JSON list of C-alpha atoms in Angstrom, two decimals:
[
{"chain": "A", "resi": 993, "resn": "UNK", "atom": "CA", "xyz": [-48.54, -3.23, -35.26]},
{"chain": "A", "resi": 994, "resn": "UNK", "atom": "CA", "xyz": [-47.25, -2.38, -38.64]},
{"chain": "A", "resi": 995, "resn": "UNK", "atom": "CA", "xyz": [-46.36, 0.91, -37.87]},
{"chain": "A", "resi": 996, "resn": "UNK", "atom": "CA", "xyz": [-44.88, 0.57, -34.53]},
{"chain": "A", "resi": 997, "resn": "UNK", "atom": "CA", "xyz": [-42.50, -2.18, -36.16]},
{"chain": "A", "resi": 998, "resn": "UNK", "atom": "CA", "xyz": [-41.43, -0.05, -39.04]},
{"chain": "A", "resi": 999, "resn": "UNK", "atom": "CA", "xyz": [-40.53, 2.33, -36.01]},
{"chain": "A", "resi": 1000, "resn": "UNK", "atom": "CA", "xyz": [-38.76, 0.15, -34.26]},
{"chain": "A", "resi": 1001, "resn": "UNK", "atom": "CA", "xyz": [-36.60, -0.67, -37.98]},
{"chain": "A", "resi": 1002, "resn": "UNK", "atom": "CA", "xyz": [-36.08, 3.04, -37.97]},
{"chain": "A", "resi": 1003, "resn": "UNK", "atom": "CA", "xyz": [-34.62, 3.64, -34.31]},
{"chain": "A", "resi": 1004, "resn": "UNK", "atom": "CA", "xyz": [-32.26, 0.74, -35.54]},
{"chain": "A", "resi": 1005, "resn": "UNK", "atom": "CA", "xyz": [-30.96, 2.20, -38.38]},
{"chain": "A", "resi": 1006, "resn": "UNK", "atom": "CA", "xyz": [-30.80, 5.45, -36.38]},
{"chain": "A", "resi": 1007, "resn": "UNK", "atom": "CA", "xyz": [-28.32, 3.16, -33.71]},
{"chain": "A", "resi": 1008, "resn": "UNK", "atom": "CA", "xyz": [-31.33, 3.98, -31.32]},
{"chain": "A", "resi": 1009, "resn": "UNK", "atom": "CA", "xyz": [-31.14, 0.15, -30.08]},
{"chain": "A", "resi": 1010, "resn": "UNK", "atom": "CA", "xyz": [-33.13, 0.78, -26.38]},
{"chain": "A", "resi": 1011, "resn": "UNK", "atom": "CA", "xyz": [-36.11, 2.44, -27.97]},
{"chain": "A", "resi": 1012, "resn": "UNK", "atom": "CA", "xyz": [-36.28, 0.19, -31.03]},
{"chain": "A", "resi": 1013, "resn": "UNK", "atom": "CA", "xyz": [-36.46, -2.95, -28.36]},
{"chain": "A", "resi": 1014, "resn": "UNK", "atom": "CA", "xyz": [-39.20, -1.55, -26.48]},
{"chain": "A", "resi": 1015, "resn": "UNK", "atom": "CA", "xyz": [-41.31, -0.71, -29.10]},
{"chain": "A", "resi": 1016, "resn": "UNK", "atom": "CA", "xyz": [-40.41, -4.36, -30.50]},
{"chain": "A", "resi": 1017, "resn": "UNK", "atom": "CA", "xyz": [-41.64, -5.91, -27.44]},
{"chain": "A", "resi": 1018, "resn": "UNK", "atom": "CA", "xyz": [-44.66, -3.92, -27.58]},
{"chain": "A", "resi": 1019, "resn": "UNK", "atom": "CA", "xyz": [-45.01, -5.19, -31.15]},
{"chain": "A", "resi": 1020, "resn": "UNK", "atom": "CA", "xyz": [-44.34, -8.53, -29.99]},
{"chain": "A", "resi": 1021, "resn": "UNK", "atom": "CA", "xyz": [-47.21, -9.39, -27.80]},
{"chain": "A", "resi": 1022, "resn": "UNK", "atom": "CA", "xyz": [-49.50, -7.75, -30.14]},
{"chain": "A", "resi": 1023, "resn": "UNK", "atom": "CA", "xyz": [-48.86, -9.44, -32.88]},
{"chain": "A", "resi": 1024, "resn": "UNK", "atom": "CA", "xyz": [-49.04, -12.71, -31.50]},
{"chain": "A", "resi": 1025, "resn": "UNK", "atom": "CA", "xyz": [-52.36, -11.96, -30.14]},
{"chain": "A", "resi": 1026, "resn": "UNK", "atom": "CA", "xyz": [-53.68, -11.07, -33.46]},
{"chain": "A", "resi": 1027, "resn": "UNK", "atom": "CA", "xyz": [-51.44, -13.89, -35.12]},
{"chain": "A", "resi": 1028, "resn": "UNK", "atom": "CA", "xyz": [-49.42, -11.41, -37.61]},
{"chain": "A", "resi": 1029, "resn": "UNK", "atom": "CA", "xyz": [-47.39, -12.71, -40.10]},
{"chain": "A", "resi": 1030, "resn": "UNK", "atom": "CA", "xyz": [-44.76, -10.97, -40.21]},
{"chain": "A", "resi": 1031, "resn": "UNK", "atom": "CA", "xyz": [-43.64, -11.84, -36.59]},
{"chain": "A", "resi": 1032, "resn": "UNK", "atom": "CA", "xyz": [-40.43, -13.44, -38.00]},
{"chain": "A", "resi": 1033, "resn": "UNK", "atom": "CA", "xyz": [-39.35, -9.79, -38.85]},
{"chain": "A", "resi": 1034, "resn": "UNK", "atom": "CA", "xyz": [-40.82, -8.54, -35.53]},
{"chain": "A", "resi": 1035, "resn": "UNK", "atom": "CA", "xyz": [-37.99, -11.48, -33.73]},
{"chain": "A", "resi": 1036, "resn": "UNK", "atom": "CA", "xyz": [-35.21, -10.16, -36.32]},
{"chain": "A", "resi": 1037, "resn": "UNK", "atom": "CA", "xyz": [-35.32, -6.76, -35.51]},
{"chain": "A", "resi": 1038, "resn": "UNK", "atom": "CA", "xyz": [-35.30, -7.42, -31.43]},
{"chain": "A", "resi": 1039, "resn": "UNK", "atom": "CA", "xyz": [-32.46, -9.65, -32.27]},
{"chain": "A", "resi": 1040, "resn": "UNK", "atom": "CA", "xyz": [-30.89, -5.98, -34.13]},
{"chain": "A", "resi": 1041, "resn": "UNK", "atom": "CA", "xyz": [-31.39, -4.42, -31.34]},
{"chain": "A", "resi": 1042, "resn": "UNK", "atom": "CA", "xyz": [-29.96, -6.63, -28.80]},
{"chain": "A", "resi": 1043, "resn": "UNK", "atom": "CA", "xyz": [-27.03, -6.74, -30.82]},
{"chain": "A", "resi": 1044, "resn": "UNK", "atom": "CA", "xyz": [-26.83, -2.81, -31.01]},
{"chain": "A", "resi": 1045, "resn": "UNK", "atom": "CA", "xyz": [-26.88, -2.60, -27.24]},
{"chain": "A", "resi": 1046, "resn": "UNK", "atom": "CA", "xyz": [-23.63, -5.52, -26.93]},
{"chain": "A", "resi": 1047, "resn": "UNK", "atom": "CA", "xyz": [-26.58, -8.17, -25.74]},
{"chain": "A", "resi": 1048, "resn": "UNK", "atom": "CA", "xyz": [-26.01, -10.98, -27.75]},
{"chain": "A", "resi": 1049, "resn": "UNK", "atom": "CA", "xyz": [-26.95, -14.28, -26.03]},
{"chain": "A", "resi": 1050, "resn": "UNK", "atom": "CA", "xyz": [-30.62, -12.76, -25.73]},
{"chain": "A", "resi": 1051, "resn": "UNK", "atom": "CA", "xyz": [-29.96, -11.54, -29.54]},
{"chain": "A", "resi": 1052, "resn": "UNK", "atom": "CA", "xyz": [-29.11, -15.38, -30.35]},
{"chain": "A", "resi": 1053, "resn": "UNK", "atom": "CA", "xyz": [-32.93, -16.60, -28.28]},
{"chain": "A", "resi": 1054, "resn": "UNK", "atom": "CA", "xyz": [-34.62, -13.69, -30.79]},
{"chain": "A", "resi": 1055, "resn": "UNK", "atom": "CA", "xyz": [-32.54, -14.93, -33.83]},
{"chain": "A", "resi": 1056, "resn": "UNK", "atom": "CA", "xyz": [-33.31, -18.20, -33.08]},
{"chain": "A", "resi": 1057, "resn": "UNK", "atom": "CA", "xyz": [-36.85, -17.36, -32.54]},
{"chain": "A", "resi": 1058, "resn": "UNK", "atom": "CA", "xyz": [-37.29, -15.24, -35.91]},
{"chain": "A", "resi": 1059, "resn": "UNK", "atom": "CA", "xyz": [-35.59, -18.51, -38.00]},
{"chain": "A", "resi": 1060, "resn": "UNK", "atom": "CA", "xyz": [-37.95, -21.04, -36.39]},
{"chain": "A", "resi": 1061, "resn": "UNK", "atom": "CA", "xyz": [-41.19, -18.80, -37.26]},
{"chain": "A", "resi": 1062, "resn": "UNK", "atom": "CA", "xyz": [-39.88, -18.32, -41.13]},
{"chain": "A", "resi": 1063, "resn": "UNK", "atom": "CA", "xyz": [-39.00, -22.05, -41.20]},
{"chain": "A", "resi": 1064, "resn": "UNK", "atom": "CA", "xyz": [-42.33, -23.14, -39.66]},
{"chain": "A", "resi": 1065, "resn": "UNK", "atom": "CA", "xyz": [-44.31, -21.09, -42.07]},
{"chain": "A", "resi": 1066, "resn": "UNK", "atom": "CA", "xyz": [-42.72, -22.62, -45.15]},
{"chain": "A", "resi": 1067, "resn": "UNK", "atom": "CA", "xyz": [-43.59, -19.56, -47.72]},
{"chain": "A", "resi": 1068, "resn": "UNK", "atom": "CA", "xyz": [-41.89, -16.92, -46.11]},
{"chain": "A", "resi": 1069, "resn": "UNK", "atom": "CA", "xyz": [-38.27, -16.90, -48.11]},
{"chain": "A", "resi": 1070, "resn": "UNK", "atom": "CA", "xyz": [-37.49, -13.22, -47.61]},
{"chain": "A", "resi": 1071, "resn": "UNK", "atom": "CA", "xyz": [-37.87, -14.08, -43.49]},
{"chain": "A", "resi": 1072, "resn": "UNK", "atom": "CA", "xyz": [-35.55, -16.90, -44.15]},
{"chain": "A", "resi": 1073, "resn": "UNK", "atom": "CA", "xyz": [-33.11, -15.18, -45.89]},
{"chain": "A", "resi": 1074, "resn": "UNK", "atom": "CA", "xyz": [-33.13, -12.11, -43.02]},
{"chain": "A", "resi": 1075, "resn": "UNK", "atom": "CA", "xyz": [-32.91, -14.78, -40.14]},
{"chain": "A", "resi": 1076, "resn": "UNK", "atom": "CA", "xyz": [-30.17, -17.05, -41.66]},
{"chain": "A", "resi": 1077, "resn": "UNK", "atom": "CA", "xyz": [-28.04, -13.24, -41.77]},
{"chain": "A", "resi": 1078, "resn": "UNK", "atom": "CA", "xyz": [-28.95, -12.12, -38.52]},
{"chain": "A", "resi": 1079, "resn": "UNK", "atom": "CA", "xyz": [-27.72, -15.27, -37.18]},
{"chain": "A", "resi": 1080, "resn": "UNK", "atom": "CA", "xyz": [-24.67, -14.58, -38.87]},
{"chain": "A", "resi": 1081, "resn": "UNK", "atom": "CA", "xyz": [-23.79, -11.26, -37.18]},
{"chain": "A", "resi": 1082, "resn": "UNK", "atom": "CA", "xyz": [-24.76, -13.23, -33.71]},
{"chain": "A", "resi": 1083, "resn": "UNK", "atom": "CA", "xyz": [-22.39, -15.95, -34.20]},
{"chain": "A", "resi": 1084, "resn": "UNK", "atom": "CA", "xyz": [-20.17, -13.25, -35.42]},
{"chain": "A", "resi": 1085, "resn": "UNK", "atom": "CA", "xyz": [-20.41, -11.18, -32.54]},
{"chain": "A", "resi": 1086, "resn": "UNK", "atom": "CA", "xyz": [-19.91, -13.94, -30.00]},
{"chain": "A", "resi": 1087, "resn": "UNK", "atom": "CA", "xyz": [-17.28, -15.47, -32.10]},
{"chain": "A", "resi": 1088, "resn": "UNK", "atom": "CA", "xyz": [-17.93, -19.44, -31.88]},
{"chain": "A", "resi": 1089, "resn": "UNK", "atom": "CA", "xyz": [-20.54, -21.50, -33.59]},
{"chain": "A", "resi": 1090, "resn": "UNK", "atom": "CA", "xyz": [-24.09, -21.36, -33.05]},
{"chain": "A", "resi": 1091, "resn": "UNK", "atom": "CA", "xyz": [-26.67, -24.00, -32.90]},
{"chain": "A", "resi": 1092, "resn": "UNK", "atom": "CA", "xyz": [-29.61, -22.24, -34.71]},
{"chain": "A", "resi": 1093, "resn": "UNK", "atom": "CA", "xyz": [-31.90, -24.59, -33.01]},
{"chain": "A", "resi": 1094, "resn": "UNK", "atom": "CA", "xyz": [-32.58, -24.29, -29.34]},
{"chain": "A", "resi": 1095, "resn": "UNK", "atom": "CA", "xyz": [-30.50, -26.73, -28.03]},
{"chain": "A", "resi": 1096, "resn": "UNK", "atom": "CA", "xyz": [-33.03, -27.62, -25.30]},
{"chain": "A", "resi": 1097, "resn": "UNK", "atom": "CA", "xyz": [-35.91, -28.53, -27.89]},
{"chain": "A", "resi": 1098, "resn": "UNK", "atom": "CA", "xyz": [-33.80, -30.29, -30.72]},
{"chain": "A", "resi": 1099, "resn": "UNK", "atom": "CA", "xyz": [-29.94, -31.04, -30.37]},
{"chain": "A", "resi": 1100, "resn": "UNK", "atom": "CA", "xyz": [-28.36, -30.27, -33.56]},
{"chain": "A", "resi": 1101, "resn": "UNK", "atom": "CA", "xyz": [-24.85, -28.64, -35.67]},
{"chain": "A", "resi": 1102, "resn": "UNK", "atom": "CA", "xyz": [-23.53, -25.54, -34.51]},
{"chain": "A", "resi": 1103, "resn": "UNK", "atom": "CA", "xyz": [-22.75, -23.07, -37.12]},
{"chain": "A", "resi": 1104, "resn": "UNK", "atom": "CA", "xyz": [-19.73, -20.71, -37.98]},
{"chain": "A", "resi": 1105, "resn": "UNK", "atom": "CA", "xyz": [-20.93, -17.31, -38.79]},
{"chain": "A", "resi": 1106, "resn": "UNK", "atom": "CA", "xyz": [-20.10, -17.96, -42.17]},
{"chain": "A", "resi": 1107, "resn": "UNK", "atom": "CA", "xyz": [-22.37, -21.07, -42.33]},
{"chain": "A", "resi": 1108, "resn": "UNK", "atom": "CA", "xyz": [-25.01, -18.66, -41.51]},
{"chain": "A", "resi": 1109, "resn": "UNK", "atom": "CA", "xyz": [-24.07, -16.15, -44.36]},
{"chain": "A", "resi": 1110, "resn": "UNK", "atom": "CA", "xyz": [-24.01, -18.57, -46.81]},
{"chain": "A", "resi": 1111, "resn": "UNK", "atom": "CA", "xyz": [-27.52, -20.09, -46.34]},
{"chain": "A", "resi": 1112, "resn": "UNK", "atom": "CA", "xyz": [-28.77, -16.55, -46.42]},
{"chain": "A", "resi": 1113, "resn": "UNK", "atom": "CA", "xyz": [-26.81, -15.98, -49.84]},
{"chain": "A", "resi": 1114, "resn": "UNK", "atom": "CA", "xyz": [-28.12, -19.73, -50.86]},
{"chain": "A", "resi": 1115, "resn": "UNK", "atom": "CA", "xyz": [-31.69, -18.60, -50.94]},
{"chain": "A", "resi": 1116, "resn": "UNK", "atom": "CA", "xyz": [-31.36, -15.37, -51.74]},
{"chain": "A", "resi": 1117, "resn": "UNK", "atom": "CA", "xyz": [-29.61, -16.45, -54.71]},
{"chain": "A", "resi": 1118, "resn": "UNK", "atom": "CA", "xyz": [-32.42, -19.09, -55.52]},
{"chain": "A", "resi": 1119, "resn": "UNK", "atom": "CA", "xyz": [-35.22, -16.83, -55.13]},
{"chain": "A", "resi": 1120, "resn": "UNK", "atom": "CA", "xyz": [-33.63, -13.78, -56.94]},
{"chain": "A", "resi": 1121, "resn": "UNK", "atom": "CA", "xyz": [-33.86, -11.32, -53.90]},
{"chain": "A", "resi": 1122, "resn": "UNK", "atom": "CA", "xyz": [-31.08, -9.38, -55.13]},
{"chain": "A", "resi": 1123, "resn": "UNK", "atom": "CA", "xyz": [-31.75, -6.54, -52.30]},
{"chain": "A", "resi": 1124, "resn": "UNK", "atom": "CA", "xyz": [-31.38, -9.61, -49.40]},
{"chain": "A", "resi": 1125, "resn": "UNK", "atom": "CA", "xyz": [-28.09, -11.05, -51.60]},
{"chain": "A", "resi": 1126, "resn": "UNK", "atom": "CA", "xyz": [-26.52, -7.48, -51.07]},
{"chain": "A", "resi": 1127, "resn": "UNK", "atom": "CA", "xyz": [-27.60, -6.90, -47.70]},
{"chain": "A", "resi": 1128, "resn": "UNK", "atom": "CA", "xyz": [-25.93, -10.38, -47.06]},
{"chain": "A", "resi": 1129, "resn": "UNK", "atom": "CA", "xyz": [-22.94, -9.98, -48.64]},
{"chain": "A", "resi": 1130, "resn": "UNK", "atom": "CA", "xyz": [-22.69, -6.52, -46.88]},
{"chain": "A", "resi": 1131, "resn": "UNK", "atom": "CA", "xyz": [-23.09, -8.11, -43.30]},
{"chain": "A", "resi": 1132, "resn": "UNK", "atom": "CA", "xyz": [-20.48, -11.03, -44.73]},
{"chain": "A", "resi": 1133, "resn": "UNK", "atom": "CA", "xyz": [-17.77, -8.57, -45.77]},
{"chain": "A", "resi": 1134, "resn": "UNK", "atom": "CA", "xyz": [-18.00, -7.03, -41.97]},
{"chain": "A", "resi": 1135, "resn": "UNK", "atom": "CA", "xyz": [-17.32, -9.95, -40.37]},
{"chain": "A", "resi": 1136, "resn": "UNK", "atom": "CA", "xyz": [-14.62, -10.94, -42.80]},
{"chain": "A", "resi": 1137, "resn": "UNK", "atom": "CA", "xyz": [-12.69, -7.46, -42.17]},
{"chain": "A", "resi": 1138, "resn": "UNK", "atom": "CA", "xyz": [-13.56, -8.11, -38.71]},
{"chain": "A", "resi": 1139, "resn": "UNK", "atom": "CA", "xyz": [-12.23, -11.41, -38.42]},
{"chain": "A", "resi": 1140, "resn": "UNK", "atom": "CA", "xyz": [-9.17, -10.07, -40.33]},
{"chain": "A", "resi": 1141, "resn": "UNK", "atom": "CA", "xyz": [-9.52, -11.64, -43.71]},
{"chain": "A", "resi": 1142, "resn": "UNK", "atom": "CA", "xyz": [-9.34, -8.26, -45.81]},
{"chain": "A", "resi": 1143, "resn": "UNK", "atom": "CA", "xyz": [-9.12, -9.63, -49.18]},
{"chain": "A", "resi": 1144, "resn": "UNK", "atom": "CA", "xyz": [-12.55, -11.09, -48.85]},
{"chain": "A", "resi": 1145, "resn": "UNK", "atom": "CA", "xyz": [-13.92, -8.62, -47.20]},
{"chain": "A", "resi": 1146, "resn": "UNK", "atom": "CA", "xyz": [-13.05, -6.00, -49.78]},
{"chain": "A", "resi": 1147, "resn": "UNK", "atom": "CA", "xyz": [-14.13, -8.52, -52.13]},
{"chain": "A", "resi": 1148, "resn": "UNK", "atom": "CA", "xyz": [-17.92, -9.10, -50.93]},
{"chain": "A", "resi": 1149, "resn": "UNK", "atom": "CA", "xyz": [-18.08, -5.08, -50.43]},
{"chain": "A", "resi": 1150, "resn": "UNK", "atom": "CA", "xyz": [-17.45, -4.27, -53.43]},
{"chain": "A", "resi": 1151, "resn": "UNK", "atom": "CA", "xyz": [-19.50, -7.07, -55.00]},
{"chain": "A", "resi": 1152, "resn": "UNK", "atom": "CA", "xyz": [-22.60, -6.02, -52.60]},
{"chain": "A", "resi": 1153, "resn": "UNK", "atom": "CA", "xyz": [-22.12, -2.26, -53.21]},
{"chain": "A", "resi": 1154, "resn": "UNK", "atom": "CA", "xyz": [-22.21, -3.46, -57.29]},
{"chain": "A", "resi": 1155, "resn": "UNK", "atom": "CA", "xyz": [-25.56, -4.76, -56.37]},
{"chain": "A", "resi": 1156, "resn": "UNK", "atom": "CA", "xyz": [-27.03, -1.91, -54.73]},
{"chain": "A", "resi": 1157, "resn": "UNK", "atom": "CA", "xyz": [-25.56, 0.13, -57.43]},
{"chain": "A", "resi": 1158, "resn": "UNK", "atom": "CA", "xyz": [-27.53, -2.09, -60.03]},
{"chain": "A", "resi": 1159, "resn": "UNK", "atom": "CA", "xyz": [-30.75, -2.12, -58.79]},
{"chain": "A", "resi": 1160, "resn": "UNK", "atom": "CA", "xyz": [-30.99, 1.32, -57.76]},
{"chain": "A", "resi": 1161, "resn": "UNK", "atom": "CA", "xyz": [-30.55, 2.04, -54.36]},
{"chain": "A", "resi": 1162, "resn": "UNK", "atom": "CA", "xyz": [-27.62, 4.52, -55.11]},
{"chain": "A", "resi": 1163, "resn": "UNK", "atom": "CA", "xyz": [-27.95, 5.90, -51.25]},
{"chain": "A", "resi": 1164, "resn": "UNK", "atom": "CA", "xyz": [-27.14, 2.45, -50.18]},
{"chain": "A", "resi": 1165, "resn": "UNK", "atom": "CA", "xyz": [-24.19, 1.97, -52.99]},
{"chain": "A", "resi": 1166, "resn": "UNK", "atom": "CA", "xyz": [-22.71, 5.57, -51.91]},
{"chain": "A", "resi": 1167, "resn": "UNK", "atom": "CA", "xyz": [-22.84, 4.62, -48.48]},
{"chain": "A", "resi": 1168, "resn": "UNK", "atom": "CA", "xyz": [-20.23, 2.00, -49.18]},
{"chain": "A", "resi": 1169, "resn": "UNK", "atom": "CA", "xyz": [-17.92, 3.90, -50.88]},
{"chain": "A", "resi": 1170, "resn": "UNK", "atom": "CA", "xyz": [-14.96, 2.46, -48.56]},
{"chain": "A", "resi": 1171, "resn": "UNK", "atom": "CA", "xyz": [-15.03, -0.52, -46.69]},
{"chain": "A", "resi": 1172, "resn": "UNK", "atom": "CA", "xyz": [-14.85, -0.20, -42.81]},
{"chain": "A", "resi": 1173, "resn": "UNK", "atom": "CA", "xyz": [-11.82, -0.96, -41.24]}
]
């Protein structure tokens, strides 16, 4: 299950979105069979890969998914953190506000994208996952130059390529030498 999922996070990063969903799927039902843990992550990176291939309603239904399994389980910050920024780049990508819970089980706020970043940077701040603050602030800065606010954009790029510089992922820090346009 392991394996197959940090397959699937590969073909993402590779932009191979159809491959990295059907191995998620196939992750999926296995690990809720065997009751994994780290099916939160499994829901996250479907929700990645919907995204990659334009899909993003059914990305919002994984997103959504992947939060309600790290809430549920209380302990599981990190899955937080990844879920709250996933369902930034979904409300980002469909460009109106979300409701993070399904709005059949539980009525509630719908969120901006930026709502979403900022919960992600809230508890990645608290906990002092410096790695998940800089992955946040990366996704952030895209939709800010997306939306067309380039000062802030620049402005969380440069502050999350500081952070990758700091901590030592230099690949990641050289990788965001320019912001995208």
């Amino acid at each position: 299950i392991m394996f197959l999922g940090n397959v699937a996070e590969v073909r993402i990063m590779l932009g191979d979105y159809a491959a990295a969903e059907a191995d998620l799927r196939d992750v999926i039902v296995a690990a809720e069979s065997a009751g994994q843990y780290a099916l939160s992550s499994y829901y996250r990176f479907l929700a990645e890969a919907l995204l990659g291939q334009d899909r993003a309603a059914e990305a919002l239904v994984a997103g959504r998914h992947a939060w309600r399994l790290a809430h549920d389980a209380g302990n599981q910050e990190e899955y937080l953190i990844q879920a709250w920024r996933v369902l930034g780049r979904i409300a980002s990508r469909l460009r109106e506000p979300i409701a993070v819970r399904d709005p059949d089980e539980q009525p509630g706020q719908r969120l901006q994208a930026e709502a979403c970043f900022a919960e992600s940077l809230r508890l990645s701040l608290a906990s002092g996952m410096e790695g998940e603050r800089a992955q946040t602030l990366r996704e952030w800065a895209r939709h800010d130059l997306q939306s067309g606010d380039r000062e802030q954009g620049v402005q969380r790029w440069q502050e999350a390529r500081a952070i990758f510089a700091q901590i030592g992922l230099d690949q990641e820090a050289q990788r965001m030498t320019e912001p995208p346009s």
